[in-house]
PDB file of C-alpha atoms in Angstrom:
ATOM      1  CA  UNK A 122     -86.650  53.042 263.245  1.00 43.00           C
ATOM      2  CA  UNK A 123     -86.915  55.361 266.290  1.00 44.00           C
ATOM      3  CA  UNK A 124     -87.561  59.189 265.996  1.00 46.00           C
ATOM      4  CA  UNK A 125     -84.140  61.095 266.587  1.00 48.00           C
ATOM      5  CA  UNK A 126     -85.503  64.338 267.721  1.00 47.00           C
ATOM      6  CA  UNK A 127     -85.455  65.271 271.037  1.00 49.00           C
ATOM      7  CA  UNK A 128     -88.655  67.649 270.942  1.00 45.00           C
ATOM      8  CA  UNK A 129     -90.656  64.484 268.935  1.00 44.00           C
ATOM      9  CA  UNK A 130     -89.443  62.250 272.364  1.00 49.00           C
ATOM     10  CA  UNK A 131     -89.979  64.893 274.874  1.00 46.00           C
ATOM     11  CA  UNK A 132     -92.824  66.166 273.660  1.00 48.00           C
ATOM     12  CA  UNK A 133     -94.193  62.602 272.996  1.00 46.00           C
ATOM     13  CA  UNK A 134     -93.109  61.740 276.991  1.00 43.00           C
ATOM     14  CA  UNK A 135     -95.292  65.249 277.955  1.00 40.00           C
ATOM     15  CA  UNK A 136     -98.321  63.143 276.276  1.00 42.00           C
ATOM     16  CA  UNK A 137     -97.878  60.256 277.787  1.00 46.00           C
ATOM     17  CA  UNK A 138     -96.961  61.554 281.074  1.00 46.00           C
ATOM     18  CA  UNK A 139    -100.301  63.307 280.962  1.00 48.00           C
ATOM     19  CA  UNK A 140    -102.247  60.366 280.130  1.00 46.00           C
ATOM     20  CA  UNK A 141    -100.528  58.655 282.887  1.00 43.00           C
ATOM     21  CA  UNK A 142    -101.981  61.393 285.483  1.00 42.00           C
ATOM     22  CA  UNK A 143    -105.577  60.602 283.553  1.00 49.00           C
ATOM     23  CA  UNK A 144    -105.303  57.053 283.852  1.00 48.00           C
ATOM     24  CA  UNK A 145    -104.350  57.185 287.781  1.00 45.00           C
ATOM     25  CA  UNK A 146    -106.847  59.582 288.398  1.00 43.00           C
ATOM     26  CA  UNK A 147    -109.723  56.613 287.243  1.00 44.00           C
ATOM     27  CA  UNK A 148    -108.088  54.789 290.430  1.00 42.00           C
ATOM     28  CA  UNK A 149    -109.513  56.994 292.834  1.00 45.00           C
ATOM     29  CA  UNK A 150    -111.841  55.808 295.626  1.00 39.00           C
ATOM     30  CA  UNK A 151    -116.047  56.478 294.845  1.00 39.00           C
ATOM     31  CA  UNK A 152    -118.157  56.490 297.949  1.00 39.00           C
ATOM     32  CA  UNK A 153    -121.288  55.196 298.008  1.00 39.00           C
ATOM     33  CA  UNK A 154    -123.668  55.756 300.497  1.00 41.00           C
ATOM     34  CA  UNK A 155    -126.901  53.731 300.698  1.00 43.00           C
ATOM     35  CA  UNK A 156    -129.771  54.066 303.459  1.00 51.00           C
ATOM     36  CA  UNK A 157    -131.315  50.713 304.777  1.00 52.00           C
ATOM     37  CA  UNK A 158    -134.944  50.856 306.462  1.00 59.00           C
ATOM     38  CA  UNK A 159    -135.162  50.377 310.693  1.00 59.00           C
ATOM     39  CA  UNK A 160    -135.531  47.043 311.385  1.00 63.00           C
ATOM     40  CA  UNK A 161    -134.491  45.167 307.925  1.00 67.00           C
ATOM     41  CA  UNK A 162    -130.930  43.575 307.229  1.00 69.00           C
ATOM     42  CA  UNK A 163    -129.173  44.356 304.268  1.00 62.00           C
ATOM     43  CA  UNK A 164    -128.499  41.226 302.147  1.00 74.00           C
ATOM     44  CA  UNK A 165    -125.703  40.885 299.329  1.00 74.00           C
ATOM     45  CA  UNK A 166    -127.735  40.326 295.492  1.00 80.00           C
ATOM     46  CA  UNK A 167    -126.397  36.580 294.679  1.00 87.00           C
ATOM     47  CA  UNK A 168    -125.595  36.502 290.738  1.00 91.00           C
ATOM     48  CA  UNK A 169    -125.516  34.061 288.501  1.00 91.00           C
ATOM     49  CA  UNK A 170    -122.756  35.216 286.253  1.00 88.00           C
ATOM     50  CA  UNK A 171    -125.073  34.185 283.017  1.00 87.00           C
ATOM     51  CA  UNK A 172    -126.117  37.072 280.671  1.00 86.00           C
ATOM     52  CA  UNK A 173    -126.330  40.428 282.568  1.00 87.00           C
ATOM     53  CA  UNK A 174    -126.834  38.571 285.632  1.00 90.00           C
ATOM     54  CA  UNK A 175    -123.633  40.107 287.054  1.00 92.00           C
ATOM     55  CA  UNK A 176    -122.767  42.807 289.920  1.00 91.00           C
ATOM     56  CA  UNK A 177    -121.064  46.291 288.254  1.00 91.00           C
ATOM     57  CA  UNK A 178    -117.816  45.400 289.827  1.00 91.00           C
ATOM     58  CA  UNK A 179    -115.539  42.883 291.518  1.00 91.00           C
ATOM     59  CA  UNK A 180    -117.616  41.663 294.935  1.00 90.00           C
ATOM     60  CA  UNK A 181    -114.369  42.408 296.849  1.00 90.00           C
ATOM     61  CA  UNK A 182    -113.176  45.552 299.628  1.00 92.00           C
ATOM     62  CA  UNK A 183    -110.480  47.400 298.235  1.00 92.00           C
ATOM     63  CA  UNK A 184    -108.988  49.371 301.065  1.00 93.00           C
ATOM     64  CA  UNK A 185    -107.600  52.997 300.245  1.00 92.00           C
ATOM     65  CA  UNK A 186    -104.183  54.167 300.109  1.00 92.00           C
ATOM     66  CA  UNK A 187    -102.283  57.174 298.870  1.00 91.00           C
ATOM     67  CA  UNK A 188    -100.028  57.886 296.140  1.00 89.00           C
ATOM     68  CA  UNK A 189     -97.658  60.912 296.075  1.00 89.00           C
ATOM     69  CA  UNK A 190     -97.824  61.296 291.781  1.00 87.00           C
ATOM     70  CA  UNK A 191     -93.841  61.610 290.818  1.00 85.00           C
ATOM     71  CA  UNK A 192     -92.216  61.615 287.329  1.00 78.00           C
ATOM     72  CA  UNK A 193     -92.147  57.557 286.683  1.00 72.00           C
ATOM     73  CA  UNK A 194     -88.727  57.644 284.951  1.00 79.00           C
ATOM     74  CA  UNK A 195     -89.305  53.526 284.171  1.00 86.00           C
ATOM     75  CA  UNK A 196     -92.409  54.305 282.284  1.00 87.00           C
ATOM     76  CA  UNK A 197     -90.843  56.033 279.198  1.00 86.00           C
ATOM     77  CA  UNK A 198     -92.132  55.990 275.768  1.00 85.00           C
ATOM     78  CA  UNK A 199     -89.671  52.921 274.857  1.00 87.00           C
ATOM     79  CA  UNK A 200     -89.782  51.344 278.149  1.00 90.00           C
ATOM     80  CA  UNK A 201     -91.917  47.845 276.493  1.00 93.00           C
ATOM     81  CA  UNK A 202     -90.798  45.679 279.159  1.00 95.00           C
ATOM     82  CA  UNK A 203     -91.432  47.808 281.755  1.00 92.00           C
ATOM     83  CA  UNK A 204     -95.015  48.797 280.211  1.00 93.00           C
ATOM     84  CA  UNK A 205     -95.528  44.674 279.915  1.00 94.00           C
ATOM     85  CA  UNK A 206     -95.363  44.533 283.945  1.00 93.00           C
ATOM     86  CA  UNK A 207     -97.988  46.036 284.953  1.00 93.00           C
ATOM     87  CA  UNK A 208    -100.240  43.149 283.408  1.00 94.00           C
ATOM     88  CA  UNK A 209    -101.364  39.920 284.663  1.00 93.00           C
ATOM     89  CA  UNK A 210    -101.122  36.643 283.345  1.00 93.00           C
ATOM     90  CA  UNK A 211    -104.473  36.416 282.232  1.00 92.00           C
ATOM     91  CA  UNK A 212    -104.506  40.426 280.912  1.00 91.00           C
ATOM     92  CA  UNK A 213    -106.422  41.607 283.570  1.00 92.00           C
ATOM     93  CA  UNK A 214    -109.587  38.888 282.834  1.00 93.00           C
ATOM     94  CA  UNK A 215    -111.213  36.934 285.345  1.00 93.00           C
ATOM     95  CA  UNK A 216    -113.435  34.019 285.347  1.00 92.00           C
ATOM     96  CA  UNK A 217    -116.539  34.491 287.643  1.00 92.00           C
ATOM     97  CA  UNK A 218    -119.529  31.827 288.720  1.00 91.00           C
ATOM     98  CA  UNK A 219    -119.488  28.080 287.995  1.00 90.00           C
ATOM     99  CA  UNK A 220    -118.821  28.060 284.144  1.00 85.00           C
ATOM    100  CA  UNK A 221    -115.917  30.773 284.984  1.00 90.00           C
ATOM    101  CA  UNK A 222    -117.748  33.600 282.807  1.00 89.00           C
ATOM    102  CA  UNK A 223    -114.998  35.706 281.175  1.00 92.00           C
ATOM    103  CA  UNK A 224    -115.020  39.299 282.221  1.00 94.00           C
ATOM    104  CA  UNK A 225    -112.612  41.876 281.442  1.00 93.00           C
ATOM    105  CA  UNK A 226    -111.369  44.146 284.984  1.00 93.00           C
ATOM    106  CA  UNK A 227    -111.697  48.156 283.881  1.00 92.00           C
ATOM    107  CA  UNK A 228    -108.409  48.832 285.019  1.00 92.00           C
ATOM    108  CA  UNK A 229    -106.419  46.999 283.018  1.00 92.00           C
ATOM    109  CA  UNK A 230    -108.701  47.941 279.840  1.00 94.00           C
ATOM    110  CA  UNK A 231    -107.643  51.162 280.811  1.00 93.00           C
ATOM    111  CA  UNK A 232    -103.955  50.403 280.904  1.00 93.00           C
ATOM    112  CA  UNK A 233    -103.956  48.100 277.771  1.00 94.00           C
ATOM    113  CA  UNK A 234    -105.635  51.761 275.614  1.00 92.00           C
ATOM    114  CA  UNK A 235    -102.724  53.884 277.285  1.00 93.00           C
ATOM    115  CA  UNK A 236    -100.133  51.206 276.439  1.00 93.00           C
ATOM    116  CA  UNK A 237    -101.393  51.592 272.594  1.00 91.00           C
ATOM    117  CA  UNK A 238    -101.459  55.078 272.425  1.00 92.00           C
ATOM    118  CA  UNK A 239     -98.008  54.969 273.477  1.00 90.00           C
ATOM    119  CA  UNK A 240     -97.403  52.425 270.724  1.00 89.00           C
ATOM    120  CA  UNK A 241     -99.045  54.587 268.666  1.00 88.00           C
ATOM    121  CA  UNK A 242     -96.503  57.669 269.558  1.00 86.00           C
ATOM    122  CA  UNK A 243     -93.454  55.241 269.181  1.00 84.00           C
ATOM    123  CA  UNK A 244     -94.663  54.088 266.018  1.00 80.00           C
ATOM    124  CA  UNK A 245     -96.944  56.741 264.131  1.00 77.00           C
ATOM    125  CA  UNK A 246     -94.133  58.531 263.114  1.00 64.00           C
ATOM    126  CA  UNK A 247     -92.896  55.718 260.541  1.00 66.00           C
ATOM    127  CA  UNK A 248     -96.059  55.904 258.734  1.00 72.00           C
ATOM    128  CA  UNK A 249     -96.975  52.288 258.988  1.00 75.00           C
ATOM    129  CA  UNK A 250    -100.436  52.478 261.065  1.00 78.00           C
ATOM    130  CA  UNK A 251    -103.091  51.012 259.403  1.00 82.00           C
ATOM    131  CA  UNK A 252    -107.108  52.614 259.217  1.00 84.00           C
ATOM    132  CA  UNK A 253    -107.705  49.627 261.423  1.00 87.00           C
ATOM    133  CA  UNK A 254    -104.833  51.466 264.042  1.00 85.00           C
ATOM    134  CA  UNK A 255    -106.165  54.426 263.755  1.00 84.00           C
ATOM    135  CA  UNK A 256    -109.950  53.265 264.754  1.00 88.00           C
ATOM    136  CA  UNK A 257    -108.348  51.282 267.857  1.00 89.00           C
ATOM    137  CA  UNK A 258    -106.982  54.612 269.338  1.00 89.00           C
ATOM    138  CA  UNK A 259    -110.063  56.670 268.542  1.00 90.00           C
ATOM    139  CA  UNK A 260    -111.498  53.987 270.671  1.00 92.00           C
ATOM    140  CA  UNK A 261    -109.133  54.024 273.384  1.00 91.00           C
ATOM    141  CA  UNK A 262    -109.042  58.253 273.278  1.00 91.00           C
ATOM    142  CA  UNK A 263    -112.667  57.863 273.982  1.00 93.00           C
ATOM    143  CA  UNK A 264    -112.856  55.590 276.565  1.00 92.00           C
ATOM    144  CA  UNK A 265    -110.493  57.153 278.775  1.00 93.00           C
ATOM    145  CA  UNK A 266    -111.754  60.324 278.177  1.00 92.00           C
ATOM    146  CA  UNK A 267    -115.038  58.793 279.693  1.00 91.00           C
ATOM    147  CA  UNK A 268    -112.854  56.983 282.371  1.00 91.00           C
ATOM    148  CA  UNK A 269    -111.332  60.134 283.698  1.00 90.00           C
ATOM    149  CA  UNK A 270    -114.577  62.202 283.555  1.00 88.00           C
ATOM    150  CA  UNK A 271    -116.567  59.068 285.504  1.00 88.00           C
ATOM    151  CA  UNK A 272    -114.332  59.328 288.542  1.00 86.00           C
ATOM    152  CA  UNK A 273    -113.731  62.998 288.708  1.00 84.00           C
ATOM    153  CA  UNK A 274    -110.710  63.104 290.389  1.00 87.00           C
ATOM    154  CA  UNK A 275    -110.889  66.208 292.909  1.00 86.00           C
ATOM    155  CA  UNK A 276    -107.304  66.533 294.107  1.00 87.00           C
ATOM    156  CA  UNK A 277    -106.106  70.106 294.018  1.00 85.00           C
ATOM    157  CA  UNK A 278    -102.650  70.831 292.626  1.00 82.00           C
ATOM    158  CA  UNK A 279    -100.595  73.461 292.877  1.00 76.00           C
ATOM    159  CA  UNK A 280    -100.055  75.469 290.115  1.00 76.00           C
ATOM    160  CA  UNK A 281     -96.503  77.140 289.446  1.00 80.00           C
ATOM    161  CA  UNK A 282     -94.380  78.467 286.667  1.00 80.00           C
ATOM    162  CA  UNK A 283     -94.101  76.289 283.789  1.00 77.00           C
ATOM    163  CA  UNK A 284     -91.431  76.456 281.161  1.00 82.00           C
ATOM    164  CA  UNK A 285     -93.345  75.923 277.270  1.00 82.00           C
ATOM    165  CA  UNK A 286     -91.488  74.705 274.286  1.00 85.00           C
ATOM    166  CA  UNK A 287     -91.252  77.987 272.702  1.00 89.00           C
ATOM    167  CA  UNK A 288     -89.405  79.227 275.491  1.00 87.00           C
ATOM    168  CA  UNK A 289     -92.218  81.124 277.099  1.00 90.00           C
ATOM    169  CA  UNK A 290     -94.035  80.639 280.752  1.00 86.00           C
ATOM    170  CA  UNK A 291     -96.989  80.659 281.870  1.00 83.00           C
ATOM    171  CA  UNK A 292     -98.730  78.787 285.175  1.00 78.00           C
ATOM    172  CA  UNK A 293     -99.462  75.101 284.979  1.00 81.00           C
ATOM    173  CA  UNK A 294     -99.742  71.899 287.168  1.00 81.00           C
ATOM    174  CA  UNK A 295     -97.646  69.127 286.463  1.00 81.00           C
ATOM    175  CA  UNK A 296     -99.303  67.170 288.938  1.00 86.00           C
ATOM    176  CA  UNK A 297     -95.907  65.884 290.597  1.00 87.00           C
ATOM    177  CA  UNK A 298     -95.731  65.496 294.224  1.00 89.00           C
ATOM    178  CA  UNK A 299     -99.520  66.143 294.894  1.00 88.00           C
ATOM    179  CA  UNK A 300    -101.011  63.556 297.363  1.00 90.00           C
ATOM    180  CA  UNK A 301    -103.909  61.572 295.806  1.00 91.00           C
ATOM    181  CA  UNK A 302    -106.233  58.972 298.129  1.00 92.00           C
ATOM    182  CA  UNK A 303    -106.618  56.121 295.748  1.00 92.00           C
ATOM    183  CA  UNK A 304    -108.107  52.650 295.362  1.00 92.00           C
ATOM    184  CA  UNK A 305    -105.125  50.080 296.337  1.00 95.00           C
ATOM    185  CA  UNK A 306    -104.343  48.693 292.854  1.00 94.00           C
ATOM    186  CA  UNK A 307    -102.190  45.960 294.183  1.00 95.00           C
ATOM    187  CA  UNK A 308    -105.276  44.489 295.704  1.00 95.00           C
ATOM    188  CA  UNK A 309    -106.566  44.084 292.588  1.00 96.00           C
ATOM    189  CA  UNK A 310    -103.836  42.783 291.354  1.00 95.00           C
ATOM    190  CA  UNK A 311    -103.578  40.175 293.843  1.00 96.00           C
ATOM    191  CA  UNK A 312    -107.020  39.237 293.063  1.00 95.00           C
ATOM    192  CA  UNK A 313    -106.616  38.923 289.313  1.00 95.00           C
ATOM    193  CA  UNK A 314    -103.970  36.669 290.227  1.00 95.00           C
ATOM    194  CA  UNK A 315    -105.121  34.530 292.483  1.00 95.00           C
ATOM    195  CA  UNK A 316    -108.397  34.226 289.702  1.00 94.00           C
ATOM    196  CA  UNK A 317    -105.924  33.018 287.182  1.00 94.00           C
ATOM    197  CA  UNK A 318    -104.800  29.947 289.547  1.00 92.00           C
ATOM    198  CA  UNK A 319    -107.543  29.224 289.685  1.00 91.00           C
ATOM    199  CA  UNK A 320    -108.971  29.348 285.778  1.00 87.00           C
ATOM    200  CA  UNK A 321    -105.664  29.001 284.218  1.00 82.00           C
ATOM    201  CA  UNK A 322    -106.356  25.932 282.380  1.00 68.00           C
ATOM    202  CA  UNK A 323    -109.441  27.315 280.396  1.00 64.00           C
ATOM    203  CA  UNK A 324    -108.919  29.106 276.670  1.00 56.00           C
ATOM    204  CA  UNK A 325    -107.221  32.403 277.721  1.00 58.00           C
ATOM    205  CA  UNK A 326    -109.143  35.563 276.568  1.00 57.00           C
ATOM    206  CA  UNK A 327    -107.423  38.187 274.575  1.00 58.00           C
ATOM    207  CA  UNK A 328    -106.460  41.703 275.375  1.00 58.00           C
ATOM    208  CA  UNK A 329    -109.220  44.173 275.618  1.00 57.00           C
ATOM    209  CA  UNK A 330    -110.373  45.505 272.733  1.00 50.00           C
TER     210      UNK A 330
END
């Protein structure tokens, strides 16, 4: 049974939308800058794939783009099918190498925690989340906590007068309408896809944990 009380939902949606702005934030471009010696030619590491034989990311360019943050009206706390979308067909796993290692792409790790702590704020209030629930958010608290810090998102935004529950104000950034330069997720995407046509017919791995 849903919670009937509009400050549970709206104060719920303030959570989520804030997570959101986290989450998006661990999309933002790094740039790394490497020196290579007079005279030699850089060479790209070849992996293997077995063990930790394996480069830190996807060996692919991900060209920038910008994102002007808004309110995401679709993305509401009971928006499921809407929430299901922005995964792949595979979960966000690729296969890599000749034996198709499994690996899991950050990104939608990142999106599969925020998707369960808004599960978590749809459902807690019923009283039905087990200890095993409750360890699976810690988790996910934690690792986006780390995501967020990682990338450091540097994008300044405007603070202005902000309206609190209690009917006071005070200044705040809501983060809506700032400009952010960000990694072009439907690259990724497109990748992940692609991936799956190609691995489709081996055993599927799970969601993240």
């Amino acid at each position: 049974m849903k919670p009937t009380s509009d400050s549970l939902q709206k104060g719920a949606i303030v959570v989520l939308s804030s997570l959101v702005i986290g989450l998006l934030y661990t999309l933002r471009t790094a740039h790394v800058q490497c020196t290579i010696p007079s005279g030699q030619r850089y060479e790209r590491p070849k992996y293997t794939y077995y063990g930790k034989d394996f480069p830190p990311e996807l060996e692919m360019h991900v060209p920038l783009t910008t994102q002007v943050f808004d309110a995401a009206r679709e993305y509401t706390l009971y928006a499921d099918d809407a929430w299901q979308s922005l995964f792949t067909r595979s979960n966000g796993y690729v296969r890599l190498g000749d034996v198709g290692q499994p690996f899991a792409v950050a990104m939608w790790h990142q999106l599969h925690c925020l998707d369960g702590l808004r599960d978590a704020l749809k459902h807690g209030r019923e009283g039905n989340m087990t200890d095993e629930d409750v360890g699976h958010i810690d988790h996910c608290l934690d690792y986006l906590r780390q995501t967020v810090r990682c990338w450091s998102d540097t994008t300044l935004e405007a603070a202005e007068r902000v309206e609190m529950p209690d009917g006071t104000a005070r200044a705040g950034a809501t983060g809506i309408g700032d400009l952010h330069i960000c990694r072009d997720w439907r690259h990724v995407t497109d990748y992940v896809e692609d991936n799956y046509e190609i691995w489709q017919p081996a055993a599927e791995p799970r969601r993240p944990v």
